[in-house]
Amino acid sequence: MLDRITHINSNNETLDFTSLGIFVNYNDLRNFEWIVKSNNNRITGFYKGIVKKTIPFVFLVADQQKANEIKNQFYEHFEIDILKKEKGYFEINGYKYYCYAIKSTKSKYLIDKRLLYLSVEITTDDSYWIKETTYTADFTSSSSRTVTKYPFTYPFTYSVQKTVNVVNDSFTDTDMIMRIYGRCTNPIINISDNTYQLYVTLNAEEYAEIDTFKKTITKYSSNGVRSNIFNSRNKSYDAFKKIPQGSFDITTVGVEKVDIVLIERRGEPRWD
């Protein structure tokens, strides 16, 4: 079965290729390569750098007028990312690949206006497939605690006050975005053997966000104003420690609601 591939550009517009009569029979989106760093003929590390990939498309549209509209839509959809200098992304099985389309070559379009063979070259400086899974831990109930996983919702109920359990099903430790919602003062979140604490007061409709990948801590006010509160962290602990692989507990002090967004980064999307 072919991968169902969609592309979302920087304007948040979606191209669902199959529904438009655009087919991708094969591609190298799943391919990856590490570049080896060395010193004196000894391997010292690995990196990926700027990566280019090629995706061949086949347009086979029944209506000639509609075919021309789709060709124009296809060009404009990708070109807007270049003009804005903002990456769009391909998506396969919930994994996103952020990139630019920098080259397009075409053939066989003179045979029939409803037919077009088109090859697109894409490039990126962050050649990972990224999947974000959000868990919401709700500690407001006096009798039980719940954690909800999105985009598919599975509620779990626990009898232990102020503690919930979450499973990171990645094969390795994972970066995360933690959102701590007000009202609370000097919130404390314990995950596994690490503590995340901020010396800050969050009012109703405010929240703080810790991003372990970007190494940022930000406060969002009720009207959307962002404040850098990097220095509000408790420096006795690692505020940017990744989430461990497997099952882990979330324990809180003085917090009613927390989002944990697990950010899985893979060289290829998981086969499904």
C-alpha positions as protocol buffer text, in pm:
chain_id: "A"
residue {
  index: 1
  type: MET
  ca { x: 0 y: 0 z: 0 }
}
residue {
  index: 2
  type: LEU
  ca { x: 129 y: 349 z: -88 }
}
residue {
  index: 3
  type: ASP
  ca { x: 203 y: 602 z: 184 }
}
residue {
  index: 4
  type: ARG
  ca { x: -71 y: 861 z: 214 }
}
residue {
  index: 5
  type: ILE
  ca { x: 127 y: 1184 z: 190 }
}
residue {
  index: 6
  type: THR
  ca { x: -4 y: 1533 z: 246 }
}
residue {
  index: 7
  type: HIS
  ca { x: 174 y: 1869 z: 252 }
}
residue {
  index: 8
  type: ILE
  ca { x: 85 y: 2169 z: 468 }
}
residue {
  index: 9
  type: ASN
  ca { x: 247 y: 2498 z: 370 }
}
residue {
  index: 10
  type: SER
  ca { x: 338 y: 2799 z: 584 }
}
residue {
  index: 11
  type: ASN
  ca { x: -11 y: 2943 z: 529 }
}
residue {
  index: 12
  type: ASN
  ca { x: -152 y: 2626 z: 690 }
}
residue {
  index: 13
  type: GLU
  ca { x: -303 y: 2522 z: 356 }
}
residue {
  index: 14
  type: THR
  ca { x: -320 y: 2147 z: 287 }
}
residue {
  index: 15
  type: LEU
  ca { x: -247 y: 1961 z: -36 }
}
residue {
  index: 16
  type: ASP
  ca { x: -398 y: 1613 z: -21 }
}
residue {
  index: 17
  type: PHE
  ca { x: -231 y: 1473 z: -331 }
}
residue {
  index: 18
  type: THR
  ca { x: -448 y: 1163 z: -376 }
}
residue {
  index: 19
  type: SER
  ca { x: -776 y: 1355 z: -365 }
}
residue {
  index: 20
  type: LEU
  ca { x: -645 y: 1592 z: -635 }
}
residue {
  index: 21
  type: GLY
  ca { x: -541 y: 1314 z: -873 }
}
residue {
  index: 22
  type: ILE
  ca { x: -168 y: 1351 z: -788 }
}
residue {
  index: 23
  type: PHE
  ca { x: 17 y: 1026 z: -719 }
}
residue {
  index: 24
  type: VAL
  ca { x: 349 y: 948 z: -551 }
}
residue {
  index: 25
  type: ASN
  ca { x: 447 y: 594 z: -646 }
}
residue {
  index: 26
  type: TYR
  ca { x: 792 y: 605 z: -485 }
}
residue {
  index: 27
  type: ASN
  ca { x: 1020 y: 862 z: -322 }
}
residue {
  index: 28
  type: ASP
  ca { x: 1324 y: 893 z: -100 }
}
residue {
  index: 29
  type: LEU
  ca { x: 1147 y: 1067 z: 189 }
}
residue {
  index: 30
  type: ARG
  ca { x: 1214 y: 766 z: 410 }
}
residue {
  index: 31
  type: ASN
  ca { x: 1585 y: 757 z: 325 }
}
residue {
  index: 32
  type: PHE
  ca { x: 1839 y: 909 z: 562 }
}
residue {
  index: 33
  type: GLU
  ca { x: 2215 y: 939 z: 594 }
}
residue {
  index: 34
  type: TRP
  ca { x: 2450 y: 1042 z: 872 }
}
residue {
  index: 35
  type: ILE
  ca { x: 2768 y: 1233 z: 785 }
}
residue {
  index: 36
  type: VAL
  ca { x: 3069 y: 1109 z: 978 }
}
residue {
  index: 37
  type: LYS
  ca { x: 3299 y: 1350 z: 1162 }
}
residue {
  index: 38
  type: SER
  ca { x: 3653 y: 1229 z: 1214 }
}
residue {
  index: 39
  type: ASN
  ca { x: 3993 y: 1329 z: 1348 }
}
residue {
  index: 40
  type: ASN
  ca { x: 4313 y: 1139 z: 1267 }
}
residue {
  index: 41
  type: ASN
  ca { x: 4109 y: 860 z: 1107 }
}
residue {
  index: 42
  type: ARG
  ca { x: 3899 y: 819 z: 1421 }
}
residue {
  index: 43
  type: ILE
  ca { x: 3522 y: 869 z: 1423 }
}
residue {
  index: 44
  type: THR
  ca { x: 3440 y: 1156 z: 1657 }
}
residue {
  index: 45
  type: GLY
  ca { x: 3070 y: 1209 z: 1586 }
}
residue {
  index: 46
  type: PHE
  ca { x: 2786 y: 1226 z: 1339 }
}
residue {
  index: 47
  type: TYR
  ca { x: 2571 y: 1499 z: 1187 }
}
residue {
  index: 48
  type: LYS
  ca { x: 2327 y: 1545 z: 898 }
}
residue {
  index: 49
  type: GLY
  ca { x: 2372 y: 1901 z: 773 }
}
residue {
  index: 50
  type: ILE
  ca { x: 2161 y: 2032 z: 484 }
}
residue {
  index: 51
  type: VAL
  ca { x: 1976 y: 1748 z: 310 }
}
residue {
  index: 52
  type: LYS
  ca { x: 1815 y: 1728 z: -35 }
}
residue {
  index: 53
  type: LYS
  ca { x: 1553 y: 1476 z: -145 }
}
residue {
  index: 54
  type: THR
  ca { x: 1357 y: 1420 z: -466 }
}
residue {
  index: 55
  type: ILE
  ca { x: 988 y: 1337 z: -494 }
}
residue {
  index: 56
  type: PRO
  ca { x: 838 y: 1234 z: -831 }
}
residue {
  index: 57
  type: PHE
  ca { x: 470 y: 1315 z: -882 }
}
residue {
  index: 58
  type: VAL
  ca { x: 228 y: 1200 z: -1154 }
}
residue {
  index: 59
  type: PHE
  ca { x: -72 y: 1420 z: -1234 }
}
residue {
  index: 60
  type: LEU
  ca { x: -359 y: 1225 z: -1389 }
}
residue {
  index: 61
  type: VAL
  ca { x: -673 y: 1440 z: -1382 }
}
residue {
  index: 62
  type: ALA
  ca { x: -991 y: 1357 z: -1574 }
}
residue {
  index: 63
  type: ASP
  ca { x: -1098 y: 1714 z: -1651 }
}
residue {
  index: 64
  type: GLN
  ca { x: -862 y: 1927 z: -1863 }
}
residue {
  index: 65
  type: GLN
  ca { x: -963 y: 2262 z: -1711 }
}
residue {
  index: 66
  type: LYS
  ca { x: -941 y: 2119 z: -1361 }
}
residue {
  index: 67
  type: ALA
  ca { x: -595 y: 1980 z: -1444 }
}
residue {
  index: 68
  type: ASN
  ca { x: -463 y: 2329 z: -1518 }
}
residue {
  index: 69
  type: GLU
  ca { x: -612 y: 2462 z: -1195 }
}
residue {
  index: 70
  type: ILE
  ca { x: -443 y: 2187 z: -995 }
}
residue {
  index: 71
  type: LYS
  ca { x: -107 y: 2252 z: -1165 }
}
residue {
  index: 72
  type: ASN
  ca { x: -126 y: 2620 z: -1072 }
}
residue {
  index: 73
  type: GLN
  ca { x: -240 y: 2537 z: -720 }
}
residue {
  index: 74
  type: PHE
  ca { x: 51 y: 2296 z: -680 }
}
residue {
  index: 75
  type: TYR
  ca { x: 309 y: 2560 z: -777 }
}
residue {
  index: 76
  type: GLU
  ca { x: 160 y: 2836 z: -563 }
}
residue {
  index: 77
  type: HIS
  ca { x: 120 y: 2607 z: -263 }
}
residue {
  index: 78
  type: PHE
  ca { x: 495 y: 2534 z: -242 }
}
residue {
  index: 79
  type: GLU
  ca { x: 622 y: 2871 z: -366 }
}
residue {
  index: 80
  type: ILE
  ca { x: 462 y: 3060 z: -79 }
}
residue {
  index: 81
  type: ASP
  ca { x: 707 y: 2894 z: 163 }
}
residue {
  index: 82
  type: ILE
  ca { x: 1003 y: 3025 z: -38 }
}
residue {
  index: 83
  type: LEU
  ca { x: 860 y: 3376 z: -55 }
}
residue {
  index: 84
  type: LYS
  ca { x: 789 y: 3382 z: 320 }
}
residue {
  index: 85
  type: LYS
  ca { x: 1110 y: 3195 z: 411 }
}
residue {
  index: 86
  type: GLU
  ca { x: 900 y: 2967 z: 632 }
}
residue {
  index: 87
  type: LYS
  ca { x: 904 y: 2589 z: 603 }
}
residue {
  index: 88
  type: GLY
  ca { x: 600 y: 2383 z: 525 }
}
residue {
  index: 89
  type: TYR
  ca { x: 595 y: 2012 z: 596 }
}
residue {
  index: 90
  type: PHE
  ca { x: 511 y: 1674 z: 448 }
}
residue {
  index: 91
  type: GLU
  ca { x: 315 y: 1441 z: 673 }
}
residue {
  index: 92
  type: ILE
  ca { x: 313 y: 1061 z: 681 }
}
residue {
  index: 93
  type: ASN
  ca { x: 136 y: 866 z: 956 }
}
residue {
  index: 94
  type: GLY
  ca { x: 137 y: 1168 z: 1188 }
}
residue {
  index: 95
  type: TYR
  ca { x: 510 y: 1242 z: 1137 }
}
residue {
  index: 96
  type: LYS
  ca { x: 606 y: 1581 z: 992 }
}
residue {
  index: 97
  type: TYR
  ca { x: 906 y: 1665 z: 774 }
}
residue {
  index: 98
  type: TYR
  ca { x: 976 y: 2041 z: 756 }
}
residue {
  index: 99
  type: CYS
  ca { x: 1139 y: 2156 z: 433 }
}
residue {
  index: 100
  type: TYR
  ca { x: 1137 y: 2383 z: 127 }
}
residue {
  index: 101
  type: ALA
  ca { x: 1062 y: 2287 z: -234 }
}
residue {
  index: 102
  type: ILE
  ca { x: 1348 y: 2443 z: -431 }
}
residue {
  index: 103
  type: LYS
  ca { x: 1333 y: 2280 z: -773 }
}
residue {
  index: 104
  type: SER
  ca { x: 1068 y: 2146 z: -1011 }
}
residue {
  index: 105
  type: THR
  ca { x: 1125 y: 1959 z: -1338 }
}
residue {
  index: 106
  type: LYS
  ca { x: 844 y: 1848 z: -1570 }
}
residue {
  index: 107
  type: SER
  ca { x: 793 y: 1609 z: -1859 }
}
residue {
  index: 108
  type: LYS
  ca { x: 526 y: 1447 z: -2083 }
}
residue {
  index: 109
  type: TYR
  ca { x: 289 y: 1739 z: -2036 }
}
residue {
  index: 110
  type: LEU
  ca { x: 264 y: 1794 z: -2414 }
}
residue {
  index: 111
  type: ILE
  ca { x: 114 y: 1448 z: -2468 }
}
residue {
  index: 112
  type: ASP
  ca { x: -210 y: 1534 z: -2290 }
}
residue {
  index: 113
  type: LYS
  ca { x: -292 y: 1839 z: -2080 }
}
residue {
  index: 114
  type: ARG
  ca { x: -449 y: 1608 z: -1822 }
}
residue {
  index: 115
  type: LEU
  ca { x: -116 y: 1429 z: -1773 }
}
residue {
  index: 116
  type: LEU
  ca { x: 201 y: 1562 z: -1612 }
}
residue {
  index: 117
  type: TYR
  ca { x: 515 y: 1399 z: -1474 }
}
residue {
  index: 118
  type: LEU
  ca { x: 671 y: 1635 z: -1221 }
}
residue {
  index: 119
  type: SER
  ca { x: 975 y: 1592 z: -997 }
}
residue {
  index: 120
  type: VAL
  ca { x: 1023 y: 1818 z: -695 }
}
residue {
  index: 121
  type: GLU
  ca { x: 1352 y: 1864 z: -510 }
}
residue {
  index: 122
  type: ILE
  ca { x: 1318 y: 1955 z: -143 }
}
residue {
  index: 123
  type: THR
  ca { x: 1578 y: 2067 z: 108 }
}
residue {
  index: 124
  type: THR
  ca { x: 1599 y: 2113 z: 484 }
}
residue {
  index: 125
  type: ASP
  ca { x: 1850 y: 2187 z: 758 }
}
residue {
  index: 126
  type: ASP
  ca { x: 1658 y: 1974 z: 1010 }
}
residue {
  index: 127
  type: SER
  ca { x: 1611 y: 1638 z: 842 }
}
residue {
  index: 128
  type: TYR
  ca { x: 1405 y: 1465 z: 1110 }
}
residue {
  index: 129
  type: TRP
  ca { x: 1052 y: 1335 z: 1103 }
}
residue {
  index: 130
  type: ILE
  ca { x: 877 y: 1488 z: 1404 }
}
residue {
  index: 131
  type: LYS
  ca { x: 567 y: 1364 z: 1582 }
}
residue {
  index: 132
  type: GLU
  ca { x: 409 y: 1550 z: 1872 }
}
residue {
  index: 133
  type: THR
  ca { x: 182 y: 1363 z: 2115 }
}
residue {
  index: 134
  type: THR
  ca { x: 9 y: 1564 z: 2385 }
}
residue {
  index: 135
  type: TYR
  ca { x: -84 y: 1424 z: 2726 }
}
residue {
  index: 136
  type: THR
  ca { x: -301 y: 1641 z: 2951 }
}
residue {
  index: 137
  type: ALA
  ca { x: -277 y: 1563 z: 3322 }
}
residue {
  index: 138
  type: ASP
  ca { x: -578 y: 1699 z: 3510 }
}
residue {
  index: 139
  type: PHE
  ca { x: -540 y: 1718 z: 3888 }
}
residue {
  index: 140
  type: THR
  ca { x: -859 y: 1912 z: 3966 }
}
residue {
  index: 141
  type: SER
  ca { x: -1072 y: 1617 z: 4083 }
}
residue {
  index: 142
  type: SER
  ca { x: -1056 y: 1556 z: 4458 }
}
residue {
  index: 143
  type: SER
  ca { x: -1123 y: 1182 z: 4424 }
}
residue {
  index: 144
  type: SER
  ca { x: -910 y: 1086 z: 4124 }
}
residue {
  index: 145
  type: ARG
  ca { x: -665 y: 1209 z: 3866 }
}
residue {
  index: 146
  type: THR
  ca { x: -690 y: 1166 z: 3490 }
}
residue {
  index: 147
  type: VAL
  ca { x: -449 y: 1186 z: 3200 }
}
residue {
  index: 148
  type: THR
  ca { x: -571 y: 1220 z: 2843 }
}
residue {
  index: 149
  type: LYS
  ca { x: -369 y: 1144 z: 2530 }
}
residue {
  index: 150
  type: TYR
  ca { x: -429 y: 1333 z: 2205 }
}
residue {
  index: 151
  type: PRO
  ca { x: -502 y: 1316 z: 1910 }
}
residue {
  index: 152
  type: PHE
  ca { x: -659 y: 984 z: 2014 }
}
residue {
  index: 153
  type: THR
  ca { x: -831 y: 1011 z: 2349 }
}
residue {
  index: 154
  type: TYR
  ca { x: -775 y: 739 z: 2610 }
}
residue {
  index: 155
  type: PRO
  ca { x: -876 y: 841 z: 2967 }
}
residue {
  index: 156
  type: PHE
  ca { x: -709 y: 673 z: 3262 }
}
residue {
  index: 157
  type: THR
  ca { x: -814 y: 712 z: 3626 }
}
residue {
  index: 158
  type: TYR
  ca { x: -582 y: 676 z: 3923 }
}
residue {
  index: 159
  type: SER
  ca { x: -653 y: 665 z: 4295 }
}
residue {
  index: 160
  type: VAL
  ca { x: -322 y: 820 z: 4402 }
}
residue {
  index: 161
  type: GLN
  ca { x: -370 y: 1191 z: 4463 }
}
residue {
  index: 162
  type: LYS
  ca { x: -162 y: 1433 z: 4257 }
}
residue {
  index: 163
  type: THR
  ca { x: 5 y: 1154 z: 4054 }
}
residue {
  index: 164
  type: VAL
  ca { x: -57 y: 1027 z: 3701 }
}
residue {
  index: 165
  type: ASN
  ca { x: 128 y: 779 z: 3485 }
}
residue {
  index: 166
  type: VAL
  ca { x: 225 y: 829 z: 3118 }
}
residue {
  index: 167
  type: VAL
  ca { x: 403 y: 599 z: 2873 }
}
residue {
  index: 168
  type: ASN
  ca { x: 665 y: 730 z: 2630 }
}
residue {
  index: 169
  type: ASP
  ca { x: 658 y: 461 z: 2361 }
}
residue {
  index: 170
  type: SER
  ca { x: 958 y: 601 z: 2172 }
}
residue {
  index: 171
  type: PHE
  ca { x: 1269 y: 383 z: 2160 }
}
residue {
  index: 172
  type: THR
  ca { x: 1476 y: 651 z: 2336 }
}
residue {
  index: 173
  type: ASP
  ca { x: 1443 y: 950 z: 2570 }
}
residue {
  index: 174
  type: THR
  ca { x: 1233 y: 1226 z: 2417 }
}
residue {
  index: 175
  type: ASP
  ca { x: 1228 y: 1605 z: 2416 }
}
residue {
  index: 176
  type: MET
  ca { x: 911 y: 1765 z: 2543 }
}
residue {
  index: 177
  type: ILE
  ca { x: 714 y: 2085 z: 2579 }
}
residue {
  index: 178
  type: MET
  ca { x: 563 y: 2119 z: 2927 }
}
residue {
  index: 179
  type: ARG
  ca { x: 273 y: 2361 z: 2976 }
}
residue {
  index: 180
  type: ILE
  ca { x: 189 y: 2452 z: 3334 }
}
residue {
  index: 181
  type: TYR
  ca { x: -148 y: 2622 z: 3372 }
}
residue {
  index: 182
  type: GLY
  ca { x: -253 y: 2876 z: 3637 }
}
residue {
  index: 183
  type: ARG
  ca { x: -368 y: 2946 z: 3896 }
}
residue {
  index: 184
  type: CYS
  ca { x: -53 y: 2851 z: 4085 }
}
residue {
  index: 185
  type: THR
  ca { x: 255 y: 2995 z: 4254 }
}
residue {
  index: 186
  type: ASN
  ca { x: 605 y: 2848 z: 4229 }
}
residue {
  index: 187
  type: PRO
  ca { x: 476 y: 2533 z: 4058 }
}
residue {
  index: 188
  type: ILE
  ca { x: 662 y: 2203 z: 4100 }
}
residue {
  index: 189
  type: ILE
  ca { x: 639 y: 1914 z: 3854 }
}
residue {
  index: 190
  type: ASN
  ca { x: 819 y: 1588 z: 3929 }
}
residue {
  index: 191
  type: ILE
  ca { x: 882 y: 1347 z: 3641 }
}
residue {
  index: 192
  type: SER
  ca { x: 1070 y: 1028 z: 3712 }
}
residue {
  index: 193
  type: ASP
  ca { x: 1383 y: 1134 z: 3907 }
}
residue {
  index: 194
  type: ASN
  ca { x: 1382 y: 1500 z: 3801 }
}
residue {
  index: 195
  type: THR
  ca { x: 1206 y: 1811 z: 3931 }
}
residue {
  index: 196
  type: TYR
  ca { x: 1089 y: 2104 z: 3717 }
}
residue {
  index: 197
  type: GLN
  ca { x: 1018 y: 2411 z: 3928 }
}
residue {
  index: 198
  type: LEU
  ca { x: 952 y: 2771 z: 3836 }
}
residue {
  index: 199
  type: TYR
  ca { x: 957 y: 3067 z: 4074 }
}
residue {
  index: 200
  type: VAL
  ca { x: 662 y: 3242 z: 3913 }
}
residue {
  index: 201
  type: THR
  ca { x: 296 y: 3318 z: 3975 }
}
residue {
  index: 202
  type: LEU
  ca { x: 48 y: 3214 z: 3708 }
}
residue {
  index: 203
  type: ASN
  ca { x: -300 y: 3364 z: 3721 }
}
residue {
  index: 204
  type: ALA
  ca { x: -612 y: 3214 z: 3568 }
}
residue {
  index: 205
  type: GLU
  ca { x: -584 y: 3174 z: 3188 }
}
residue {
  index: 206
  type: GLU
  ca { x: -204 y: 3211 z: 3206 }
}
residue {
  index: 207
  type: TYR
  ca { x: 47 y: 2934 z: 3153 }
}
residue {
  index: 208
  type: ALA
  ca { x: 421 y: 2872 z: 3145 }
}
residue {
  index: 209
  type: GLU
  ca { x: 594 y: 2661 z: 2879 }
}
residue {
  index: 210
  type: ILE
  ca { x: 923 y: 2472 z: 2912 }
}
residue {
  index: 211
  type: ASP
  ca { x: 1075 y: 2357 z: 2581 }
}
residue {
  index: 212
  type: THR
  ca { x: 1357 y: 2108 z: 2636 }
}
residue {
  index: 213
  type: PHE
  ca { x: 1467 y: 2112 z: 2270 }
}
residue {
  index: 214
  type: LYS
  ca { x: 1484 y: 2489 z: 2226 }
}
residue {
  index: 215
  type: LYS
  ca { x: 1600 y: 2537 z: 2588 }
}
residue {
  index: 216
  type: THR
  ca { x: 1342 y: 2811 z: 2648 }
}
residue {
  index: 217
  type: ILE
  ca { x: 1099 y: 2894 z: 2929 }
}
residue {
  index: 218
  type: THR
  ca { x: 815 y: 3129 z: 2837 }
}
residue {
  index: 219
  type: LYS
  ca { x: 515 y: 3274 z: 3019 }
}
residue {
  index: 220
  type: TYR
  ca { x: 196 y: 3340 z: 2822 }
}
residue {
  index: 221
  type: SER
  ca { x: -50 y: 3594 z: 2961 }
}
residue {
  index: 222
  type: SER
  ca { x: -426 y: 3575 z: 2917 }
}
residue {
  index: 223
  type: ASN
  ca { x: -406 y: 3815 z: 2621 }
}
residue {
  index: 224
  type: GLY
  ca { x: -126 y: 3621 z: 2446 }
}
residue {
  index: 225
  type: VAL
  ca { x: 170 y: 3835 z: 2552 }
}
residue {
  index: 226
  type: ARG
  ca { x: 488 y: 3626 z: 2584 }
}
residue {
  index: 227
  type: SER
  ca { x: 756 y: 3683 z: 2849 }
}
residue {
  index: 228
  type: ASN
  ca { x: 1096 y: 3518 z: 2874 }
}
residue {
  index: 229
  type: ILE
  ca { x: 1117 y: 3366 z: 3224 }
}
residue {
  index: 230
  type: PHE
  ca { x: 1429 y: 3155 z: 3166 }
}
residue {
  index: 231
  type: ASN
  ca { x: 1585 y: 3277 z: 3490 }
}
residue {
  index: 232
  type: SER
  ca { x: 1281 y: 3180 z: 3697 }
}
residue {
  index: 233
  type: ARG
  ca { x: 1378 y: 2811 z: 3691 }
}
residue {
  index: 234
  type: ASN
  ca { x: 1505 y: 2629 z: 3997 }
}
residue {
  index: 235
  type: LYS
  ca { x: 1871 y: 2592 z: 3902 }
}
residue {
  index: 236
  type: SER
  ca { x: 1920 y: 2300 z: 4142 }
}
residue {
  index: 237
  type: TYR
  ca { x: 1753 y: 2076 z: 3883 }
}
residue {
  index: 238
  type: ASP
  ca { x: 1781 y: 2019 z: 3508 }
}
residue {
  index: 239
  type: ALA
  ca { x: 1494 y: 2224 z: 3365 }
}
residue {
  index: 240
  type: PHE
  ca { x: 1555 y: 2080 z: 3017 }
}
residue {
  index: 241
  type: LYS
  ca { x: 1598 y: 1712 z: 3095 }
}
residue {
  index: 242
  type: LYS
  ca { x: 1438 y: 1485 z: 2837 }
}
residue {
  index: 243
  type: ILE
  ca { x: 1147 y: 1255 z: 2916 }
}
residue {
  index: 244
  type: PRO
  ca { x: 1262 y: 895 z: 2980 }
}
residue {
  index: 245
  type: GLN
  ca { x: 1163 y: 613 z: 2749 }
}
residue {
  index: 246
  type: GLY
  ca { x: 893 y: 388 z: 2892 }
}
residue {
  index: 247
  type: SER
  ca { x: 650 y: 446 z: 3178 }
}
residue {
  index: 248
  type: PHE
  ca { x: 690 y: 746 z: 3409 }
}
residue {
  index: 249
  type: ASP
  ca { x: 491 y: 920 z: 3683 }
}
residue {
  index: 250
  type: ILE
  ca { x: 396 y: 1288 z: 3693 }
}
residue {
  index: 251
  type: THR
  ca { x: 362 y: 1432 z: 4045 }
}
residue {
  index: 252
  type: THR
  ca { x: 269 y: 1792 z: 4115 }
}
residue {
  index: 253
  type: VAL
  ca { x: 264 y: 2039 z: 4401 }
}
residue {
  index: 254
  type: GLY
  ca { x: 18 y: 2329 z: 4373 }
}
residue {
  index: 255
  type: VAL
  ca { x: -73 y: 2264 z: 4007 }
}
residue {
  index: 256
  type: GLU
  ca { x: -415 y: 2169 z: 3869 }
}
residue {
  index: 257
  type: LYS
  ca { x: -335 y: 2103 z: 3503 }
}
residue {
  index: 258
  type: VAL
  ca { x: -25 y: 2018 z: 3302 }
}
residue {
  index: 259
  type: ASP
  ca { x: 30 y: 1936 z: 2933 }
}
residue {
  index: 260
  type: ILE
  ca { x: 322 y: 1715 z: 2838 }
}
residue {
  index: 261
  type: VAL
  ca { x: 392 y: 1728 z: 2463 }
}
residue {
  index: 262
  type: LEU
  ca { x: 632 y: 1447 z: 2371 }
}
residue {
  index: 263
  type: ILE
  ca { x: 838 y: 1540 z: 2064 }
}
residue {
  index: 264
  type: GLU
  ca { x: 959 y: 1229 z: 1886 }
}
residue {
  index: 265
  type: ARG
  ca { x: 1234 y: 1288 z: 1630 }
}
residue {
  index: 266
  type: ARG
  ca { x: 1322 y: 1007 z: 1387 }
}
residue {
  index: 267
  type: GLY
  ca { x: 1536 y: 970 z: 1076 }
}
residue {
  index: 268
  type: GLU
  ca { x: 1240 y: 799 z: 910 }
}
residue {
  index: 269
  type: PRO
  ca { x: 869 y: 793 z: 998 }
}
residue {
  index: 270
  type: ARG
  ca { x: 749 y: 485 z: 1182 }
}
residue {
  index: 271
  type: TRP
  ca { x: 615 y: 218 z: 949 }
}
residue {
  index: 272
  type: ASP
  ca { x: 241 y: 172 z: 991 }
}
